[in-house]
Amino acid sequence: MGGAVVLNRLPLPAQLDRTVTTGGLLAGAIVTPPLIALIVLRVLGNISSAQMVWWMLAGVIVAGALGAVTLRNVVHSALALIAAAMGLAGMFLLLASEFLALVQVLVYGGGVAILLMFGLMLTNATEDPVVIDGSQKPFAAGVGLILGVALTAAMLSANWDASISTVVDFRDLGARLYRDFGVPFEVASLVLLVALVGAVAISRRDNDDDNDAEAAS
Amino acid sequence: MPSSAQDLALTLPHYLVVSGMIFGIGIAVALSKRNAIAVLMGIELMLNAVNLAFLAFSRFGSSFGIASEGNPAAPLAGHVFVVFILTVAAAEAAVALAMAVLVYRRRETVDLDRINLMRW
């Protein structure tokens, strides 16, 4: 707790309150040693640059996903999910598919993040009890652990004969999408239209329904 | 210990391991949370894991017999699948959140343990 005393005496701006500063220092303290280790390994030649980037992104993704499980505040949990999605966008870049990395940032960093925040705001998630994990939590943790370990072990032990890697040309993806998958593409656009119109329709405040609900209650 | 160039390359299992871990964590989120929107977040996590696996197979999958000389664009099938999954994920998020807002308006809660109208 000596750090907190020092922080109290620092002439910090009003916005940087103690929680933010302590959290930032804590996060920096957690993140810095692995980063230094990775850079040392890179300089020694034990890992390639691509592998260094892979380790960083995997750390962000897994930490974000674990944060989505463990954080008790559901808003924080949503922010951790967005961090994991952004790490996945980086991993898409590592897989040399720039277009889908951009789409991932747009859809998850933009659309889904805003939707989740609006949903949490409109349902007053912060006023609900702090406990957001049900009594089935041990069972859920067991299922997640078993499934994750089984998938990872299966993928590691399988003999993928896949040393050939192909880099995607942006133009090829468009040609493939519109030429060979034209009908599914149109169906997908219809699904999106119906879903958005339906979302507006079912969440619209209907005066008659409200009156009925009030009369019934 | 200096490694050969073969060891230093990123291979298919690298991505698949991340994908499997994210899928496991996602199903843990979806099963353990009581807030309906948190359950939706777990489903999004699982969809992301599947997207990563699709892209990894799409990049490294030219030895799975998908590609041929006459059809060089065939490996892109994984990319096209990811486009469709992203579309469906966005639609699902919009509809599910609208339903959560509707349920909250009717029952003043999105706690899944308390939405038990159809309980047997």
XYZ file of N, CA, C and O in Angstrom, chain A residues 74-186:
452
model
N -20.837 -5.916 -15.381
C -21.118 -6.410 -16.719
C -20.667 -5.418 -17.788
O -20.346 -5.800 -18.913
N -20.569 -4.116 -17.426
C -20.060 -3.129 -18.393
C -18.572 -3.361 -18.630
O -18.096 -3.341 -19.771
N -17.827 -3.603 -17.540
C -16.402 -3.920 -17.684
C -16.217 -5.187 -18.510
O -15.313 -5.300 -19.332
N -17.105 -6.143 -18.265
C -17.024 -7.402 -18.995
C -17.241 -7.176 -20.492
O -16.554 -7.765 -21.333
N -18.174 -6.273 -20.845
C -18.400 -5.948 -22.255
C -17.172 -5.288 -22.858
O -16.785 -5.587 -23.999
N -16.519 -4.389 -22.081
C -15.312 -3.732 -22.598
C -14.194 -4.749 -22.821
O -13.449 -4.661 -23.811
N -14.089 -5.742 -21.917
C -13.080 -6.796 -22.106
C -13.372 -7.588 -23.370
O -12.454 -7.960 -24.114
N -14.663 -7.830 -23.631
C -15.029 -8.543 -24.858
C -14.604 -7.753 -26.093
O -14.085 -8.329 -27.059
N -14.785 -6.423 -26.055
C -14.382 -5.600 -27.198
C -12.867 -5.674 -27.387
O -12.370 -5.739 -28.509
N -12.118 -5.685 -26.253
C -10.652 -5.812 -26.359
C -10.278 -7.117 -27.040
O -9.403 -7.149 -27.919
N -10.960 -8.205 -26.655
C -10.669 -9.492 -27.291
C -10.994 -9.445 -28.778
O -10.235 -9.973 -29.606
N -12.095 -8.786 -29.142
C -12.467 -8.704 -30.561
C -11.430 -7.905 -31.342
O -11.097 -8.248 -32.480
N -10.885 -6.838 -30.712
C -9.869 -6.051 -31.410
C -8.575 -6.856 -31.558
O -7.895 -6.776 -32.583
N -8.243 -7.661 -30.553
C -7.088 -8.545 -30.692
C -7.286 -9.534 -31.826
O -6.355 -9.840 -32.578
N -8.526 -10.019 -31.971
C -8.814 -10.936 -33.067
C -8.673 -10.237 -34.413
O -8.234 -10.857 -35.390
N -9.016 -8.938 -34.465
C -8.804 -8.195 -35.710
C -7.325 -8.165 -36.059
O -6.937 -8.345 -37.219
N -6.470 -7.967 -35.019
C -5.038 -8.016 -35.259
C -4.589 -9.373 -35.768
O -3.723 -9.488 -36.641
N -5.207 -10.433 -35.216
C -4.826 -11.768 -35.664
C -5.288 -12.011 -37.103
O -4.632 -12.724 -37.866
N -6.413 -11.406 -37.495
C -6.835 -11.490 -38.898
C -5.796 -10.828 -39.797
O -5.501 -11.323 -40.888
N -5.235 -9.692 -39.312
C -4.172 -9.030 -40.081
C -2.969 -9.956 -40.212
O -2.350 -10.040 -41.267
N -2.650 -10.668 -39.132
C -1.527 -11.603 -39.154
C -1.792 -12.724 -40.148
O -0.859 -13.284 -40.725
N -3.066 -13.056 -40.356
C -3.441 -14.062 -41.335
C -3.549 -13.471 -42.742
O -4.068 -14.130 -43.641
N -3.114 -12.222 -42.907
C -3.048 -11.565 -44.216
C -4.420 -11.413 -44.851
O -4.567 -11.561 -46.053
N -5.444 -11.158 -44.049
C -6.738 -10.828 -44.648
C -7.175 -9.473 -44.102
O -7.909 -9.378 -43.121
N -6.679 -8.420 -44.783
C -6.877 -7.056 -44.282
C -8.339 -6.674 -44.274
O -8.822 -6.021 -43.352
N -9.067 -7.130 -45.299
C -10.464 -6.709 -45.421
C -11.269 -7.164 -44.215
O -12.010 -6.389 -43.608
N -11.083 -8.432 -43.830
C -11.883 -8.941 -42.718
C -11.428 -8.342 -41.396
O -12.239 -8.198 -40.478
N -10.142 -7.951 -41.295
C -9.698 -7.249 -40.094
C -10.421 -5.911 -39.979
O -10.895 -5.528 -38.898
N -10.539 -5.206 -41.114
C -11.268 -3.925 -41.107
C -12.721 -4.144 -40.735
O -13.294 -3.404 -39.933
N -13.341 -5.174 -41.328
C -14.746 -5.439 -41.040
C -14.931 -5.787 -39.568
O -15.887 -5.358 -38.927
N -13.964 -6.550 -39.020
C -14.039 -6.919 -37.606
C -14.000 -5.671 -36.728
O -14.778 -5.549 -35.775
N -13.089 -4.727 -37.052
C -13.011 -3.505 -36.258
C -14.317 -2.721 -36.380
O -14.854 -2.221 -35.378
N -14.848 -2.632 -37.605
C -16.078 -1.861 -37.797
C -17.242 -2.502 -37.071
O -17.993 -1.839 -36.360
N -17.413 -3.823 -37.249
C -18.600 -4.480 -36.717
C -18.520 -4.599 -35.196
O -19.477 -4.271 -34.493
N -17.361 -5.070 -34.677
C -17.278 -5.284 -33.229
C -16.892 -4.015 -32.488
O -17.508 -3.691 -31.480
N -15.857 -3.310 -32.975
C -15.475 -2.083 -32.299
C -16.520 -0.999 -32.423
O -16.658 -0.141 -31.548
N -17.284 -1.027 -33.507
C -18.319 -0.018 -33.694
C -19.684 -0.533 -33.328
O -20.245 -0.176 -32.299
N -20.206 -1.422 -34.162
C -21.605 -1.816 -34.037
C -21.929 -2.564 -32.765
O -22.775 -2.130 -31.970
N -21.246 -3.696 -32.540
C -21.621 -4.542 -31.411
C -21.310 -3.849 -30.091
O -22.072 -3.970 -29.119
N -20.192 -3.070 -30.054
C -19.865 -2.368 -28.809
C -20.978 -1.398 -28.440
O -21.448 -1.375 -27.296
N -21.426 -0.616 -29.444
C -22.479 0.363 -29.166
C -23.769 -0.351 -28.793
O -24.480 0.052 -27.858
N -24.094 -1.432 -29.509
C -25.322 -2.176 -29.217
C -25.302 -2.719 -27.796
O -26.290 -2.615 -27.062
N -24.142 -3.303 -27.394
C -24.055 -3.864 -26.045
C -24.214 -2.772 -25.006
O -24.933 -2.933 -24.013
N -23.544 -1.624 -25.253
C -23.634 -0.538 -24.270
C -25.063 -0.012 -24.171
O -25.572 0.257 -23.081
N -25.720 0.124 -25.343
C -27.111 0.585 -25.317
C -27.990 -0.416 -24.594
O -28.856 -0.043 -23.796
N -27.768 -1.710 -24.879
C -28.567 -2.732 -24.215
C -28.382 -2.685 -22.703
O -29.353 -2.737 -21.942
N -27.116 -2.552 -22.257
C -26.861 -2.506 -20.822
C -27.465 -1.254 -20.201
O -27.989 -1.288 -19.092
N -27.419 -0.139 -20.964
C -27.968 1.103 -20.432
C -29.481 1.009 -20.328
O -30.072 1.376 -19.309
N -30.135 0.486 -21.369
C -31.591 0.457 -21.387
C -32.155 -0.558 -20.413
O -33.319 -0.475 -20.043
N -31.339 -1.560 -20.023
C -31.850 -2.539 -19.072
C -31.325 -2.282 -17.669
O -31.483 -3.131 -16.795
N -30.712 -1.120 -17.454
C -30.255 -0.726 -16.117
C -29.439 -1.811 -15.450
O -29.723 -2.227 -14.335
N -28.401 -2.278 -16.149
C -27.616 -3.395 -15.636
C -26.936 -3.029 -14.320
O -26.741 -3.891 -13.468
N -26.606 -1.744 -14.137
C -25.871 -1.379 -12.932
C -26.767 -1.379 -11.701
O -26.286 -1.451 -10.581
N -28.103 -1.296 -11.919
C -28.993 -1.295 -10.753
C -29.353 -2.700 -10.314
O -29.902 -2.887 -9.238
N -29.073 -3.682 -11.159
C -29.336 -5.059 -10.779
C -28.349 -5.477 -9.694
O -27.340 -4.812 -9.482
N -28.619 -6.559 -9.002
C -27.665 -7.028 -7.993
C -26.282 -7.257 -8.594
O -26.148 -7.587 -9.778
N -25.269 -7.073 -7.765
C -23.893 -7.169 -8.257
C -23.595 -8.579 -8.758
O -22.824 -8.774 -9.678
N -24.232 -9.562 -8.145
C -23.961 -10.946 -8.523
C -24.573 -11.209 -9.889
O -25.790 -11.216 -10.044
N -23.730 -11.381 -10.898
C -24.270 -11.671 -12.222
C -23.984 -13.104 -12.623
O -24.376 -13.528 -13.685
N -23.301 -13.851 -11.772
C -23.060 -15.255 -12.092
C -24.096 -16.101 -11.383
O -24.345 -15.938 -10.189
N -24.703 -17.019 -12.105
C -25.722 -17.865 -11.521
C -25.112 -18.969 -10.675
O -23.890 -19.123 -10.573
N -25.985 -19.763 -10.061
C -25.502 -20.857 -9.235
C -24.898 -21.971 -10.077
O -24.244 -22.871 -9.551
N -25.103 -21.902 -11.405
C -24.561 -22.936 -12.287
C -23.126 -22.638 -12.682
O -22.581 -23.281 -13.574
N -22.483 -21.675 -11.985
C -21.150 -21.248 -12.405
C -20.117 -22.378 -12.410
O -19.346 -22.493 -13.368
N -20.042 -23.228 -11.363
C -19.042 -24.316 -11.419
C -19.257 -25.236 -12.599
O -18.293 -25.626 -13.280
N -20.518 -25.550 -12.860
C -20.827 -26.397 -14.016
C -20.368 -25.728 -15.312
O -19.722 -26.362 -16.163
N -20.654 -24.422 -15.439
C -20.264 -23.699 -16.655
C -18.752 -23.670 -16.803
O -18.219 -23.885 -17.896
N -18.050 -23.424 -15.679
C -16.592 -23.394 -15.741
C -16.051 -24.758 -16.157
O -15.113 -24.857 -16.955
N -16.664 -25.829 -15.612
C -16.223 -27.174 -15.987
C -16.422 -27.441 -17.459
O -15.518 -27.940 -18.146
N -17.609 -27.091 -17.974
C -17.883 -27.321 -19.393
C -16.907 -26.540 -20.258
O -16.324 -27.066 -21.216
N -16.701 -25.250 -19.913
C -15.782 -24.438 -20.689
C -14.374 -24.993 -20.666
O -13.699 -25.064 -21.699
N -13.927 -25.415 -19.469
C -12.568 -25.955 -19.341
C -12.420 -27.239 -20.157
O -11.460 -27.395 -20.925
N -13.386 -28.150 -20.010
C -13.286 -29.434 -20.716
C -13.290 -29.207 -22.217
O -12.459 -29.750 -22.966
N -14.228 -28.353 -22.680
C -14.343 -28.126 -24.119
C -13.093 -27.442 -24.660
O -12.542 -27.838 -25.699
N -12.612 -26.405 -23.927
C -11.431 -25.697 -24.385
C -10.209 -26.601 -24.437
O -9.471 -26.608 -25.428
N -10.001 -27.398 -23.378
C -8.835 -28.285 -23.345
C -8.957 -29.352 -24.427
O -7.985 -29.671 -25.131
N -10.180 -29.899 -24.610
C -10.355 -30.944 -25.620
C -10.090 -30.396 -27.019
O -9.371 -31.024 -27.817
N -10.647 -29.198 -27.312
C -10.433 -28.608 -28.640
C -8.960 -28.323 -28.875
O -8.395 -28.647 -29.919
N -8.311 -27.697 -27.850
C -6.906 -27.341 -28.007
C -6.041 -28.578 -28.186
O -5.173 -28.624 -29.063
N -6.312 -29.618 -27.367
C -5.511 -30.836 -27.475
C -5.714 -31.510 -28.825
O -4.754 -31.965 -29.465
N -6.980 -31.535 -29.282
C -7.255 -32.170 -30.569
C -6.551 -31.427 -31.688
O -5.953 -32.034 -32.596
N -6.581 -30.076 -31.618
C -5.968 -29.306 -32.688
C -4.458 -29.415 -32.660
O -3.801 -29.346 -33.696
N -3.885 -29.592 -31.452
C -2.433 -29.715 -31.378
C -1.968 -31.095 -31.823
O -0.906 -31.235 -32.420
N -2.780 -32.123 -31.518
C -2.318 -33.474 -31.798
C -2.607 -33.896 -33.231
O -2.009 -34.844 -33.721
N -3.540 -33.210 -33.895
C -3.852 -33.588 -35.266
C -2.661 -33.307 -36.173
O -1.872 -32.402 -35.930
N -2.538 -34.109 -37.194
C -1.414 -33.963 -38.111
C -1.844 -33.112 -39.299
O -2.252 -33.623 -40.331
N -1.821 -31.788 -39.120
C -2.180 -30.901 -40.217
C -1.035 -30.880 -41.218
O 0.046 -30.442 -40.893
N -1.295 -31.324 -42.382
C -0.275 -31.227 -43.420
C -0.505 -29.923 -44.174
O -0.959 -29.924 -45.313
N -0.237 -28.830 -43.519
C -0.651 -27.537 -44.063
C 0.476 -26.530 -43.976
O 0.402 -25.542 -43.274
N 1.541 -26.806 -44.677
C 2.632 -25.857 -44.637
C 2.488 -24.784 -45.709
O 3.136 -23.753 -45.644
N 1.623 -25.040 -46.694
C 1.444 -24.065 -47.765
C 0.493 -22.985 -47.282
O -0.604 -23.269 -46.838
N 0.931 -21.742 -47.365
C 0.033 -20.658 -46.983
C -0.226 -19.794 -48.200
O 0.652 -19.551 -49.012
N -1.459 -19.373 -48.326
C -1.839 -18.522 -49.439
C -2.213 -17.157 -48.906
O -2.872 -17.042 -47.883
N -1.793 -16.118 -49.600
C -2.146 -14.755 -49.229
C -3.287 -14.306 -50.139
O -3.251 -14.519 -51.349
N -4.286 -13.706 -49.506
C -5.504 -13.385 -50.234
C -5.363 -12.051 -50.942
O -4.924 -11.072 -50.342
N -5.745 -12.033 -52.180
C -5.854 -10.765 -52.883
C -7.250 -10.219 -52.641
O -8.240 -10.941 -52.695
N -7.281 -8.948 -52.330
C -8.539 -8.261 -52.052
C -9.546 -8.486 -53.182
O -10.721 -8.784 -52.966
N -9.043 -8.382 -54.422
C -9.917 -8.479 -55.585
C -10.519 -9.887 -55.715
O -11.672 -10.036 -56.059
N -9.706 -10.897 -55.373
C -10.197 -12.270 -55.475
C -11.367 -12.507 -54.534
O -12.317 -13.219 -54.873
N -11.264 -11.903 -53.332
C -12.344 -12.096 -52.359
C -13.652 -11.521 -52.896
O -14.706 -12.166 -52.811
N -13.567 -10.305 -53.490
C -14.771 -9.709 -54.055
C -15.339 -10.563 -55.168
O -16.549 -10.817 -55.227
N -14.449 -11.045 -56.054
C -14.922 -11.870 -57.168
C -15.580 -13.135 -56.654
O -16.662 -13.532 -57.107
N -14.943 -13.760 -55.650
C -15.493 -14.996 -55.099
C -16.852 -14.739 -54.446
O -17.797 -15.494 -54.613
N -16.924 -13.632 -53.700
C -18.147 -13.342 -52.952
C -19.309 -13.060 -53.886
O -20.418 -13.564 -53.687
N -19.063 -12.264 -54.930
C -20.185 -11.845 -55.777
C -20.453 -12.821 -56.903
O -21.567 -12.873 -57.406
N -19.424 -13.587 -57.301
C -19.608 -14.468 -58.451
C -20.106 -15.845 -58.003
O -21.144 -16.321 -58.459
N -19.363 -16.457 -57.049
C -19.701 -17.834 -56.683
C -20.722 -17.905 -55.562
O -21.437 -18.885 -55.426
N -20.753 -16.863 -54.717
C -21.678 -16.892 -53.585
C -22.721 -15.786 -53.720
O -23.116 -15.182 -52.726
N -23.144 -15.519 -54.937
C -24.062 -14.407 -55.170
C -25.397 -14.589 -54.481
O -25.883 -13.689 -53.800
N -25.993 -15.773 -54.625
C -27.312 -16.003 -54.038
C -27.253 -15.971 -52.508
O -28.055 -15.278 -51.872
N -26.305 -16.690 -51.862
C -26.205 -16.553 -50.399
C -25.963 -15.116 -49.950
O -26.463 -14.700 -48.905
N -25.215 -14.361 -50.757
C -24.966 -12.968 -50.387
C -26.278 -12.184 -50.344
O -26.536 -11.417 -49.412
N -27.123 -12.397 -51.376
C -28.410 -11.695 -51.390
C -29.284 -12.140 -50.222
O -29.967 -11.329 -49.591
